[in-house]
Amino acid sequence: MQEFTQAHTGTLSGFVEPERFSVGKSYRELHLHDISPHRGELPAGIIWPISTEEVSNILAWTYRNDIPVTPWGVGTSTEGNPVPTRGGLVMDLSKMDRVLEVRPQDLQADVQPGVLRKELNRQTGRYGLFFPPDPGADATIGGMIANNASGVQTIKYGATRDYVLRLSVVLPHGEVIQTGCAARKSSSGYDLTRLFVGSEGTLGVITEATLRLAGIPAYHLAVTVVFPDLRSASEAVAMIIGSGLEPAALELLTPGLIGLMNREKGLGLVEQPSLFCEFHGISNITLKETSDLAKEICENCGATDFRHGFEEGERKDLWRARHEAWETIHRAHPNRETLIVDAAVPISKYPEMTVFSQLLVDERNVSGYVFGHAGDGNLHVVMAADPNNADEWSKLEEINDRIVRRAVKLGGTCTGEHGVGIGKRKFMELEHGRSYELMKRIKDLLDPKGLMNPGKIFM
Ligand SMILES: Cc1cc2nc3c(=O)[nH]c(=O)nc-3n(C[C@H](O)[C@H](O)[C@H](O)COP(=O)(O)OP(=O)(O)OC[C@H]3O[C@@H](n4cnc5c(N)ncnc54)[C@H](O)[C@@H]3O)c2cc1C
């Protein structure tokens, strides 16, 4: 469906204030793509609800009228997750952006889905608390819940999934339900909250969430470690974790990416396989002990350089550079799009995966950069090419395919954190077998008309 009739437009604009519904071309085009090359079908209109009641009224009507609906946060996904594939209505949740309540004594906050991660942390920071999942991008909480996003600190603090206690969800036909509770633990029946976490807007619209928070760590220590080769850097990962050191971040970087970071940000880093680590602690004394042990372990694994004691500004620059890896790669390859590998494996298999991936990139001679959240066994390869050049792009697809197949064979997954969207649908059967059928049956149960974010997760 590419255009709404006048009757559709009249009804939809009646659900919200006039400025919160648009059939303007520029708004529709803005909601046609995330950061991936995936393109869908131009939506017929965009609506910005501000309450659960509005979402419910809109969905009850779209359901009756067979209109596809695609929820939208701020569109920072990497797999086409919020891209409308059958036109229809895009429901942009970014105006539901209130932190409803912070309860510092419970370490909890109630939020609307359009709250941005950094704004939430600004507000909870007043109480010495933060929401740890950190995908780098300033995403909405609703988008993070829907994708089960995570990031550099997942190794210590966990993924978004671990911070969602309670949800309000509007089901595809407009019914409002509450899942979970505000207790830290519960064994009460099926875990419906976890069903909606990672469902990518295919089962309903999240309109409110109760989140767990964590205390802001008092002391930080950043460390960079240089290794002679990729295998020894990757092998050190399991050794560091196995020693009980509990890093707050443990990232692998390879020379190609470090080179780009050096050129763009003047970091002066050694351009060899490296680990960036961060440790959080209750005092500088404990961090000094941690750092001494980490140094010993890394040197036993062949490390040739171990740097710590970064000034606060330097530490922030280092992590900013790591967070901006994708942007840096993108800027280094103007007029190219990126295909992002997001496989994850058990950490014992991480060395095999990183070496295999780098070999593929080198053999196929593509512009590709291997790095990842090593502590979680999460491997990224960001590859840049022109999607309109079939020869160039098919090489990237082939590499992605081979890495995912290897990861699944090793007990891993096609996506550690970005979600399935459009790009990873083709691997779902391979990874989940008969469970994929059960996922389809759950989808059919909640959305028998297939109207919620169609074309995602399922082919
Ligand atoms: C530079 C860069 C780096 C990134 N690094 C990481 C990383 O390290 N880790 C990581 O996990 N991700 C990463 N991402 C991906 C992205 O930031 C996350 O997936 C994020 O969670 C998307 O949030 P969003 O608000 O942009 O949601 P959108 O992209 O707008 O939507 C995401 C999905 O959620 C659905 N959705 C949105 N709101 C709702 C709602 N209220 N109810 C139901 N469904 C909803 C959409 O339909 C879609 O399927 C990165 C992105 C960029 C641009």
mmCIF file with all atom_site columns, N, CA and C in Angstrom, residues 365-424:
data_model
loop_
_atom_site.group_PDB
_atom_site.id
_atom_site.type_symbol
_atom_site.label_atom_id
_atom_site.label_alt_id
_atom_site.label_comp_id
_atom_site.label_asym_id
_atom_site.label_entity_id
_atom_site.label_seq_id
_atom_site.pdbx_PDB_ins_code
_atom_site.Cartn_x
_atom_site.Cartn_y
_atom_site.Cartn_z
_atom_site.occupancy
_atom_site.B_iso_or_equiv
_atom_site.pdbx_formal_charge
_atom_site.auth_seq_id
_atom_site.auth_comp_id
_atom_site.auth_asym_id
_atom_site.auth_atom_id
_atom_site.pdbx_PDB_model_num
ATOM 1   N N  . ASN A 1 365 ? 39.903 -10.018 -0.988 1.00 0.00 ? 365 ASN A N  1
ATOM 2   C CA . ASN A 1 365 ? 40.373 -8.672  -1.292 1.00 0.00 ? 365 ASN A CA 1
ATOM 3   C C  . ASN A 1 365 ? 39.252 -7.621  -1.239 1.00 0.00 ? 365 ASN A C  1
ATOM 4   N N  . VAL A 1 366 ? 38.498 -7.628  -0.137 1.00 0.00 ? 366 VAL A N  1
ATOM 5   C CA . VAL A 1 366 ? 37.435 -6.632  0.031  1.00 0.00 ? 366 VAL A CA 1
ATOM 6   C C  . VAL A 1 366 ? 37.849 -5.618  1.092  1.00 0.00 ? 366 VAL A C  1
ATOM 7   N N  . SER A 1 367 ? 37.165 -4.470  1.106  1.00 0.00 ? 367 SER A N  1
ATOM 8   C CA . SER A 1 367 ? 37.417 -3.487  2.169  1.00 0.00 ? 367 SER A CA 1
ATOM 9   C C  . SER A 1 367 ? 36.638 -3.939  3.397  1.00 0.00 ? 367 SER A C  1
ATOM 10  N N  . GLY A 1 368 ? 37.287 -4.683  4.252  1.00 0.00 ? 368 GLY A N  1
ATOM 11  C CA . GLY A 1 368 ? 36.589 -5.242  5.426  1.00 0.00 ? 368 GLY A CA 1
ATOM 12  C C  . GLY A 1 368 ? 37.419 -5.071  6.677  1.00 0.00 ? 368 GLY A C  1
ATOM 13  N N  . TYR A 1 369 ? 36.753 -4.859  7.806  1.00 0.00 ? 369 TYR A N  1
ATOM 14  C CA . TYR A 1 369 ? 37.434 -4.569  9.066  1.00 0.00 ? 369 TYR A CA 1
ATOM 15  C C  . TYR A 1 369 ? 36.893 -5.506  10.143 1.00 0.00 ? 369 TYR A C  1
ATOM 16  N N  . VAL A 1 370 ? 37.798 -6.327  10.688 1.00 0.00 ? 370 VAL A N  1
ATOM 17  C CA . VAL A 1 370 ? 37.405 -7.317  11.700 1.00 0.00 ? 370 VAL A CA 1
ATOM 18  C C  . VAL A 1 370 ? 37.611 -6.708  13.088 1.00 0.00 ? 370 VAL A C  1
ATOM 19  N N  . PHE A 1 371 ? 36.590 -6.762  13.901 1.00 0.00 ? 371 PHE A N  1
ATOM 20  C CA . PHE A 1 371 ? 36.711 -6.314  15.295 1.00 0.00 ? 371 PHE A CA 1
ATOM 21  C C  . PHE A 1 371 ? 35.538 -6.928  16.061 1.00 0.00 ? 371 PHE A C  1
ATOM 22  N N  . GLY A 1 372 ? 35.376 -6.576  17.334 1.00 0.00 ? 372 GLY A N  1
ATOM 23  C CA . GLY A 1 372 ? 34.197 -7.118  18.009 1.00 0.00 ? 372 GLY A CA 1
ATOM 24  C C  . GLY A 1 372 ? 34.246 -7.024  19.508 1.00 0.00 ? 372 GLY A C  1
ATOM 25  N N  . HIS A 1 373 ? 33.087 -7.332  20.079 1.00 0.00 ? 373 HIS A N  1
ATOM 26  C CA . HIS A 1 373 ? 32.941 -7.381  21.533 1.00 0.00 ? 373 HIS A CA 1
ATOM 27  C C  . HIS A 1 373 ? 33.481 -8.749  21.959 1.00 0.00 ? 373 HIS A C  1
ATOM 28  N N  . ALA A 1 374 ? 34.814 -8.831  22.020 1.00 0.00 ? 374 ALA A N  1
ATOM 29  C CA . ALA A 1 374 ? 35.475 -10.128 22.165 1.00 0.00 ? 374 ALA A CA 1
ATOM 30  C C  . ALA A 1 374 ? 35.036 -10.869 23.421 1.00 0.00 ? 374 ALA A C  1
ATOM 31  N N  . GLY A 1 375 ? 34.826 -10.127 24.500 1.00 0.00 ? 375 GLY A N  1
ATOM 32  C CA . GLY A 1 375 ? 34.452 -10.759 25.761 1.00 0.00 ? 375 GLY A CA 1
ATOM 33  C C  . GLY A 1 375 ? 33.124 -11.498 25.686 1.00 0.00 ? 375 GLY A C  1
ATOM 34  N N  . ASP A 1 376 ? 32.285 -11.127 24.716 1.00 0.00 ? 376 ASP A N  1
ATOM 35  C CA . ASP A 1 376 ? 31.006 -11.836 24.524 1.00 0.00 ? 376 ASP A CA 1
ATOM 36  C C  . ASP A 1 376 ? 31.090 -12.834 23.375 1.00 0.00 ? 376 ASP A C  1
ATOM 37  N N  . GLY A 1 377 ? 32.257 -13.000 22.781 1.00 0.00 ? 377 GLY A N  1
ATOM 38  C CA . GLY A 1 377 ? 32.375 -13.859 21.594 1.00 0.00 ? 377 GLY A CA 1
ATOM 39  C C  . GLY A 1 377 ? 31.645 -13.270 20.394 1.00 0.00 ? 377 GLY A C  1
ATOM 40  N N  . ASN A 1 378 ? 31.428 -11.958 20.418 1.00 0.00 ? 378 ASN A N  1
ATOM 41  C CA . ASN A 1 378 ? 30.656 -11.286 19.353 1.00 0.00 ? 378 ASN A CA 1
ATOM 42  C C  . ASN A 1 378 ? 31.627 -10.673 18.332 1.00 0.00 ? 378 ASN A C  1
ATOM 43  N N  . LEU A 1 379 ? 31.496 -11.121 17.095 1.00 0.00 ? 379 LEU A N  1
ATOM 44  C CA . LEU A 1 379 ? 32.433 -10.719 16.052 1.00 0.00 ? 379 LEU A CA 1
ATOM 45  C C  . LEU A 1 379 ? 31.743 -9.828  15.021 1.00 0.00 ? 379 LEU A C  1
ATOM 46  N N  . HIS A 1 380 ? 32.334 -8.669  14.751 1.00 0.00 ? 380 HIS A N  1
ATOM 47  C CA . HIS A 1 380 ? 31.847 -7.834  13.651 1.00 0.00 ? 380 HIS A CA 1
ATOM 48  C C  . HIS A 1 380 ? 32.879 -7.827  12.533 1.00 0.00 ? 380 HIS A C  1
ATOM 49  N N  . VAL A 1 381 ? 32.385 -7.887  11.318 1.00 0.00 ? 381 VAL A N  1
ATOM 50  C CA . VAL A 1 381 ? 33.218 -7.526  10.175 1.00 0.00 ? 381 VAL A CA 1
ATOM 51  C C  . VAL A 1 381 ? 32.397 -6.488  9.431  1.00 0.00 ? 381 VAL A C  1
ATOM 52  N N  . VAL A 1 382 ? 32.899 -5.264  9.386  1.00 0.00 ? 382 VAL A N  1
ATOM 53  C CA . VAL A 1 382 ? 32.196 -4.238  8.616  1.00 0.00 ? 382 VAL A CA 1
ATOM 54  C C  . VAL A 1 382 ? 32.875 -4.175  7.258  1.00 0.00 ? 382 VAL A C  1
ATOM 55  N N  . MET A 1 383 ? 32.064 -4.436  6.208  1.00 0.00 ? 383 MET A N  1
ATOM 56  C CA . MET A 1 383 ? 32.616 -4.460  4.849  1.00 0.00 ? 383 MET A CA 1
ATOM 57  C C  . MET A 1 383 ? 31.928 -3.392  4.017  1.00 0.00 ? 383 MET A C  1
ATOM 58  N N  . ALA A 1 384 ? 32.716 -2.668  3.228  1.00 0.00 ? 384 ALA A N  1
ATOM 59  C CA . ALA A 1 384 ? 32.160 -1.557  2.449  1.00 0.00 ? 384 ALA A CA 1
ATOM 60  C C  . ALA A 1 384 ? 32.260 -1.861  0.955  1.00 0.00 ? 384 ALA A C  1
ATOM 61  N N  . ALA A 1 385 ? 31.178 -1.580  0.241  1.00 0.00 ? 385 ALA A N  1
ATOM 62  C CA . ALA A 1 385 ? 31.178 -1.750  -1.221 1.00 0.00 ? 385 ALA A CA 1
ATOM 63  C C  . ALA A 1 385 ? 29.953 -1.034  -1.783 1.00 0.00 ? 385 ALA A C  1
ATOM 64  N N  . ASP A 1 386 ? 29.842 -1.088  -3.110 1.00 0.00 ? 386 ASP A N  1
ATOM 65  C CA . ASP A 1 386 ? 28.698 -0.468  -3.779 1.00 0.00 ? 386 ASP A CA 1
ATOM 66  C C  . ASP A 1 386 ? 27.631 -1.544  -4.002 1.00 0.00 ? 386 ASP A C  1
ATOM 67  N N  . PRO A 1 387 ? 26.469 -1.415  -3.334 1.00 0.00 ? 387 PRO A N  1
ATOM 68  C CA . PRO A 1 387 ? 25.448 -2.469  -3.483 1.00 0.00 ? 387 PRO A CA 1
ATOM 69  C C  . PRO A 1 387 ? 24.911 -2.587  -4.906 1.00 0.00 ? 387 PRO A C  1
ATOM 70  N N  . ASN A 1 388 ? 25.127 -1.543  -5.715 1.00 0.00 ? 388 ASN A N  1
ATOM 71  C CA . ASN A 1 388 ? 24.657 -1.627  -7.107 1.00 0.00 ? 388 ASN A CA 1
ATOM 72  C C  . ASN A 1 388 ? 25.652 -2.353  -8.010 1.00 0.00 ? 388 ASN A C  1
ATOM 73  N N  . ASN A 1 389 ? 26.826 -2.622  -7.479 1.00 0.00 ? 389 ASN A N  1
ATOM 74  C CA . ASN A 1 389 ? 27.814 -3.388  -8.234 1.00 0.00 ? 389 ASN A CA 1
ATOM 75  C C  . ASN A 1 389 ? 27.703 -4.848  -7.771 1.00 0.00 ? 389 ASN A C  1
ATOM 76  N N  . ALA A 1 390 ? 27.026 -5.655  -8.593 1.00 0.00 ? 390 ALA A N  1
ATOM 77  C CA . ALA A 1 390 ? 26.679 -7.018  -8.167 1.00 0.00 ? 390 ALA A CA 1
ATOM 78  C C  . ALA A 1 390 ? 27.922 -7.841  -7.833 1.00 0.00 ? 390 ALA A C  1
ATOM 79  N N  . ASP A 1 391 ? 28.996 -7.669  -8.608 1.00 0.00 ? 391 ASP A N  1
ATOM 80  C CA . ASP A 1 391 ? 30.219 -8.450  -8.353 1.00 0.00 ? 391 ASP A CA 1
ATOM 81  C C  . ASP A 1 391 ? 30.806 -8.118  -6.992 1.00 0.00 ? 391 ASP A C  1
ATOM 82  N N  . GLU A 1 392 ? 30.923 -6.790  -6.743 1.00 0.00 ? 392 GLU A N  1
ATOM 83  C CA . GLU A 1 392 ? 31.495 -6.335  -5.470 1.00 0.00 ? 392 GLU A CA 1
ATOM 84  C C  . GLU A 1 392 ? 30.644 -6.809  -4.298 1.00 0.00 ? 392 GLU A C  1
ATOM 85  N N  . TRP A 1 393 ? 29.320 -6.556  -4.405 1.00 0.00 ? 393 TRP A N  1
ATOM 86  C CA . TRP A 1 393 ? 28.446 -6.827  -3.263 1.00 0.00 ? 393 TRP A CA 1
ATOM 87  C C  . TRP A 1 393 ? 28.315 -8.315  -2.987 1.00 0.00 ? 393 TRP A C  1
ATOM 88  N N  . SER A 1 394 ? 28.320 -9.125  -4.058 1.00 0.00 ? 394 SER A N  1
ATOM 89  C CA . SER A 1 394 ? 28.132 -10.566 -3.833 1.00 0.00 ? 394 SER A CA 1
ATOM 90  C C  . SER A 1 394 ? 29.308 -11.151 -3.047 1.00 0.00 ? 394 SER A C  1
ATOM 91  N N  . LYS A 1 395 ? 30.495 -10.543 -3.193 1.00 0.00 ? 395 LYS A N  1
ATOM 92  C CA . LYS A 1 395 ? 31.642 -11.020 -2.392 1.00 0.00 ? 395 LYS A CA 1
ATOM 93  C C  . LYS A 1 395 ? 31.369 -10.799 -0.907 1.00 0.00 ? 395 LYS A C  1
ATOM 94  N N  . LEU A 1 396 ? 30.777 -9.655  -0.567 1.00 0.00 ? 396 LEU A N  1
ATOM 95  C CA . LEU A 1 396 ? 30.481 -9.375  0.842  1.00 0.00 ? 396 LEU A CA 1
ATOM 96  C C  . LEU A 1 396 ? 29.440 -10.355 1.372  1.00 0.00 ? 396 LEU A C  1
ATOM 97  N N  . GLU A 1 397 ? 28.426 -10.595 0.546  1.00 0.00 ? 397 GLU A N  1
ATOM 98  C CA . GLU A 1 397 ? 27.363 -11.537 0.954  1.00 0.00 ? 397 GLU A CA 1
ATOM 99  C C  . GLU A 1 397 ? 27.952 -12.923 1.193  1.00 0.00 ? 397 GLU A C  1
ATOM 100 N N  . GLU A 1 398 ? 28.877 -13.300 0.301  1.00 0.00 ? 398 GLU A N  1
ATOM 101 C CA . GLU A 1 398 ? 29.474 -14.640 0.415  1.00 0.00 ? 398 GLU A CA 1
ATOM 102 C C  . GLU A 1 398 ? 30.275 -14.741 1.721  1.00 0.00 ? 398 GLU A C  1
ATOM 103 N N  . ILE A 1 399 ? 31.027 -13.687 2.032  1.00 0.00 ? 399 ILE A N  1
ATOM 104 C CA . ILE A 1 399 ? 31.834 -13.710 3.266  1.00 0.00 ? 399 ILE A CA 1
ATOM 105 C C  . ILE A 1 399 ? 30.912 -13.788 4.489  1.00 0.00 ? 399 ILE A C  1
ATOM 106 N N  . ASN A 1 400 ? 29.873 -12.956 4.470  1.00 0.00 ? 400 ASN A N  1
ATOM 107 C CA . ASN A 1 400 ? 28.899 -12.961 5.583  1.00 0.00 ? 400 ASN A CA 1
ATOM 108 C C  . ASN A 1 400 ? 28.317 -14.365 5.759  1.00 0.00 ? 400 ASN A C  1
ATOM 109 N N  . ASP A 1 401 ? 27.926 -14.944 4.618  1.00 0.00 ? 401 ASP A N  1
ATOM 110 C CA . ASP A 1 401 ? 27.327 -16.276 4.614  1.00 0.00 ? 401 ASP A CA 1
ATOM 111 C C  . ASP A 1 401 ? 28.267 -17.317 5.230  1.00 0.00 ? 401 ASP A C  1
ATOM 112 N N  . ARG A 1 402 ? 29.517 -17.264 4.816  1.00 0.00 ? 402 ARG A N  1
ATOM 113 C CA . ARG A 1 402 ? 30.471 -18.280 5.294  1.00 0.00 ? 402 ARG A CA 1
ATOM 114 C C  . ARG A 1 402 ? 30.767 -18.098 6.776  1.00 0.00 ? 402 ARG A C  1
ATOM 115 N N  . ILE A 1 403 ? 30.847 -16.848 7.214  1.00 0.00 ? 403 ILE A N  1
ATOM 116 C CA . ILE A 1 403 ? 31.121 -16.611 8.642  1.00 0.00 ? 403 ILE A CA 1
ATOM 117 C C  . ILE A 1 403 ? 29.935 -17.071 9.485  1.00 0.00 ? 403 ILE A C  1
ATOM 118 N N  . VAL A 1 404 ? 28.724 -16.739 9.044  1.00 0.00 ? 404 VAL A N  1
ATOM 119 C CA . VAL A 1 404 ? 27.542 -17.142 9.821  1.00 0.00 ? 404 VAL A CA 1
ATOM 120 C C  . VAL A 1 404 ? 27.438 -18.660 9.886  1.00 0.00 ? 404 VAL A C  1
ATOM 121 N N  . ARG A 1 405 ? 27.659 -19.317 8.752  1.00 0.00 ? 405 ARG A N  1
ATOM 122 C CA . ARG A 1 405 ? 27.553 -20.788 8.754  1.00 0.00 ? 405 ARG A CA 1
ATOM 123 C C  . ARG A 1 405 ? 28.561 -21.403 9.717  1.00 0.00 ? 405 ARG A C  1
ATOM 124 N N  . ARG A 1 406 ? 29.770 -20.870 9.701  1.00 0.00 ? 406 ARG A N  1
ATOM 125 C CA . ARG A 1 406 ? 30.806 -21.373 10.611 1.00 0.00 ? 406 ARG A CA 1
ATOM 126 C C  . ARG A 1 406 ? 30.390 -21.113 12.073 1.00 0.00 ? 406 ARG A C  1
ATOM 127 N N  . ALA A 1 407 ? 29.854 -19.918 12.327 1.00 0.00 ? 407 ALA A N  1
ATOM 128 C CA . ALA A 1 407 ? 29.461 -19.564 13.706 1.00 0.00 ? 407 ALA A CA 1
ATOM 129 C C  . ALA A 1 407 ? 28.365 -20.503 14.209 1.00 0.00 ? 407 ALA A C  1
ATOM 130 N N  . VAL A 1 408 ? 27.375 -20.749 13.357 1.00 0.00 ? 408 VAL A N  1
ATOM 131 C CA . VAL A 1 408 ? 26.257 -21.610 13.772 1.00 0.00 ? 408 VAL A CA 1
ATOM 132 C C  . VAL A 1 408 ? 26.769 -23.028 14.028 1.00 0.00 ? 408 VAL A C  1
ATOM 133 N N  . LYS A 1 409 ? 27.661 -23.483 13.165 1.00 0.00 ? 409 LYS A N  1
ATOM 134 C CA . LYS A 1 409 ? 28.247 -24.823 13.342 1.00 0.00 ? 409 LYS A CA 1
ATOM 135 C C  . LYS A 1 409 ? 28.992 -24.926 14.675 1.00 0.00 ? 409 LYS A C  1
ATOM 136 N N  . LEU A 1 410 ? 29.579 -23.819 15.092 1.00 0.00 ? 410 LEU A N  1
ATOM 137 C CA . LEU A 1 410 ? 30.346 -23.822 16.348 1.00 0.00 ? 410 LEU A CA 1
ATOM 138 C C  . LEU A 1 410 ? 29.460 -23.557 17.566 1.00 0.00 ? 410 LEU A C  1
ATOM 139 N N  . GLY A 1 411 ? 28.151 -23.571 17.355 1.00 0.00 ? 411 GLY A N  1
ATOM 140 C CA . GLY A 1 411 ? 27.236 -23.380 18.484 1.00 0.00 ? 411 GLY A CA 1
ATOM 141 C C  . GLY A 1 411 ? 26.832 -21.932 18.698 1.00 0.00 ? 411 GLY A C  1
ATOM 142 N N  . GLY A 1 412 ? 27.074 -21.092 17.694 1.00 0.00 ? 412 GLY A N  1
ATOM 143 C CA . GLY A 1 412 ? 26.795 -19.665 17.848 1.00 0.00 ? 412 GLY A CA 1
ATOM 144 C C  . GLY A 1 412 ? 25.554 -19.207 17.122 1.00 0.00 ? 412 GLY A C  1
ATOM 145 N N  . THR A 1 413 ? 25.533 -17.917 16.798 1.00 0.00 ? 413 THR A N  1
ATOM 146 C CA . THR A 1 413 ? 24.344 -17.287 16.244 1.00 0.00 ? 413 THR A CA 1
ATOM 147 C C  . THR A 1 413 ? 24.690 -16.341 15.094 1.00 0.00 ? 413 THR A C  1
ATOM 148 N N  . CYS A 1 414 ? 23.689 -16.096 14.223 1.00 0.00 ? 414 CYS A N  1
ATOM 149 C CA . CYS A 1 414 ? 23.907 -15.165 13.102 1.00 0.00 ? 414 CYS A CA 1
ATOM 150 C C  . CYS A 1 414 ? 23.886 -13.717 13.570 1.00 0.00 ? 414 CYS A C  1
ATOM 151 N N  . THR A 1 415 ? 23.304 -13.455 14.747 1.00 0.00 ? 415 THR A N  1
ATOM 152 C CA . THR A 1 415 ? 23.287 -12.074 15.229 1.00 0.00 ? 415 THR A CA 1
ATOM 153 C C  . THR A 1 415 ? 23.413 -12.017 16.745 1.00 0.00 ? 415 THR A C  1
ATOM 154 N N  . GLY A 1 416 ? 24.494 -11.426 17.199 1.00 0.00 ? 416 GLY A N  1
ATOM 155 C CA . GLY A 1 416 ? 24.726 -11.313 18.636 1.00 0.00 ? 416 GLY A CA 1
ATOM 156 C C  . GLY A 1 416 ? 23.963 -10.169 19.260 1.00 0.00 ? 416 GLY A C  1
ATOM 157 N N  . GLU A 1 417 ? 23.671 -9.112  18.444 1.00 0.00 ? 417 GLU A N  1
ATOM 158 C CA . GLU A 1 417 ? 23.053 -7.944  19.067 1.00 0.00 ? 417 GLU A CA 1
ATOM 159 C C  . GLU A 1 417 ? 22.229 -7.077  18.118 1.00 0.00 ? 417 GLU A C  1
ATOM 160 N N  . HIS A 1 418 ? 22.408 -7.183  16.814 1.00 0.00 ? 418 HIS A N  1
ATOM 161 C CA . HIS A 1 418 ? 21.724 -6.251  15.900 1.00 0.00 ? 418 HIS A CA 1
ATOM 162 C C  . HIS A 1 418 ? 20.311 -6.684  15.537 1.00 0.00 ? 418 HIS A C  1
ATOM 163 N N  . GLY A 1 419 ? 19.994 -7.935  15.779 1.00 0.00 ? 419 GLY A N  1
ATOM 164 C CA . GLY A 1 419 ? 18.664 -8.435  15.426 1.00 0.00 ? 419 GLY A CA 1
ATOM 165 C C  . GLY A 1 419 ? 18.645 -8.974  14.000 1.00 0.00 ? 419 GLY A C  1
ATOM 166 N N  . VAL A 1 420 ? 17.498 -9.568  13.637 1.00 0.00 ? 420 VAL A N  1
ATOM 167 C CA . VAL A 1 420 ? 17.381 -10.285 12.367 1.00 0.00 ? 420 VAL A CA 1
ATOM 168 C C  . VAL A 1 420 ? 17.010 -9.336  11.238 1.00 0.00 ? 420 VAL A C  1
ATOM 169 N N  . GLY A 1 421 ? 16.013 -8.477  11.492 1.00 0.00 ? 421 GLY A N  1
ATOM 170 C CA . GLY A 1 421 ? 15.566 -7.529  10.472 1.00 0.00 ? 421 GLY A CA 1
ATOM 171 C C  . GLY A 1 421 ? 15.272 -8.222  9.164  1.00 0.00 ? 421 GLY A C  1
ATOM 172 N N  . ILE A 1 422 ? 15.788 -7.623  8.084  1.00 0.00 ? 422 ILE A N  1
ATOM 173 C CA . ILE A 1 422 ? 15.659 -8.228  6.750  1.00 0.00 ? 422 ILE A CA 1
ATOM 174 C C  . ILE A 1 422 ? 16.904 -9.061  6.456  1.00 0.00 ? 422 ILE A C  1
ATOM 175 N N  . GLY A 1 423 ? 18.058 -8.516  6.867  1.00 0.00 ? 423 GLY A N  1
ATOM 176 C CA . GLY A 1 423 ? 19.329 -9.073  6.427  1.00 0.00 ? 423 GLY A CA 1
ATOM 177 C C  . GLY A 1 423 ? 19.646 -10.471 6.915  1.00 0.00 ? 423 GLY A C  1
ATOM 178 N N  . LYS A 1 424 ? 19.200 -10.825 8.115  1.00 0.00 ? 424 LYS A N  1
ATOM 179 C CA . LYS A 1 424 ? 19.617 -12.125 8.665  1.00 0.00 ? 424 LYS A CA 1
ATOM 180 C C  . LYS A 1 424 ? 18.500 -13.178 8.611  1.00 0.00 ? 424 LYS A C  1
#
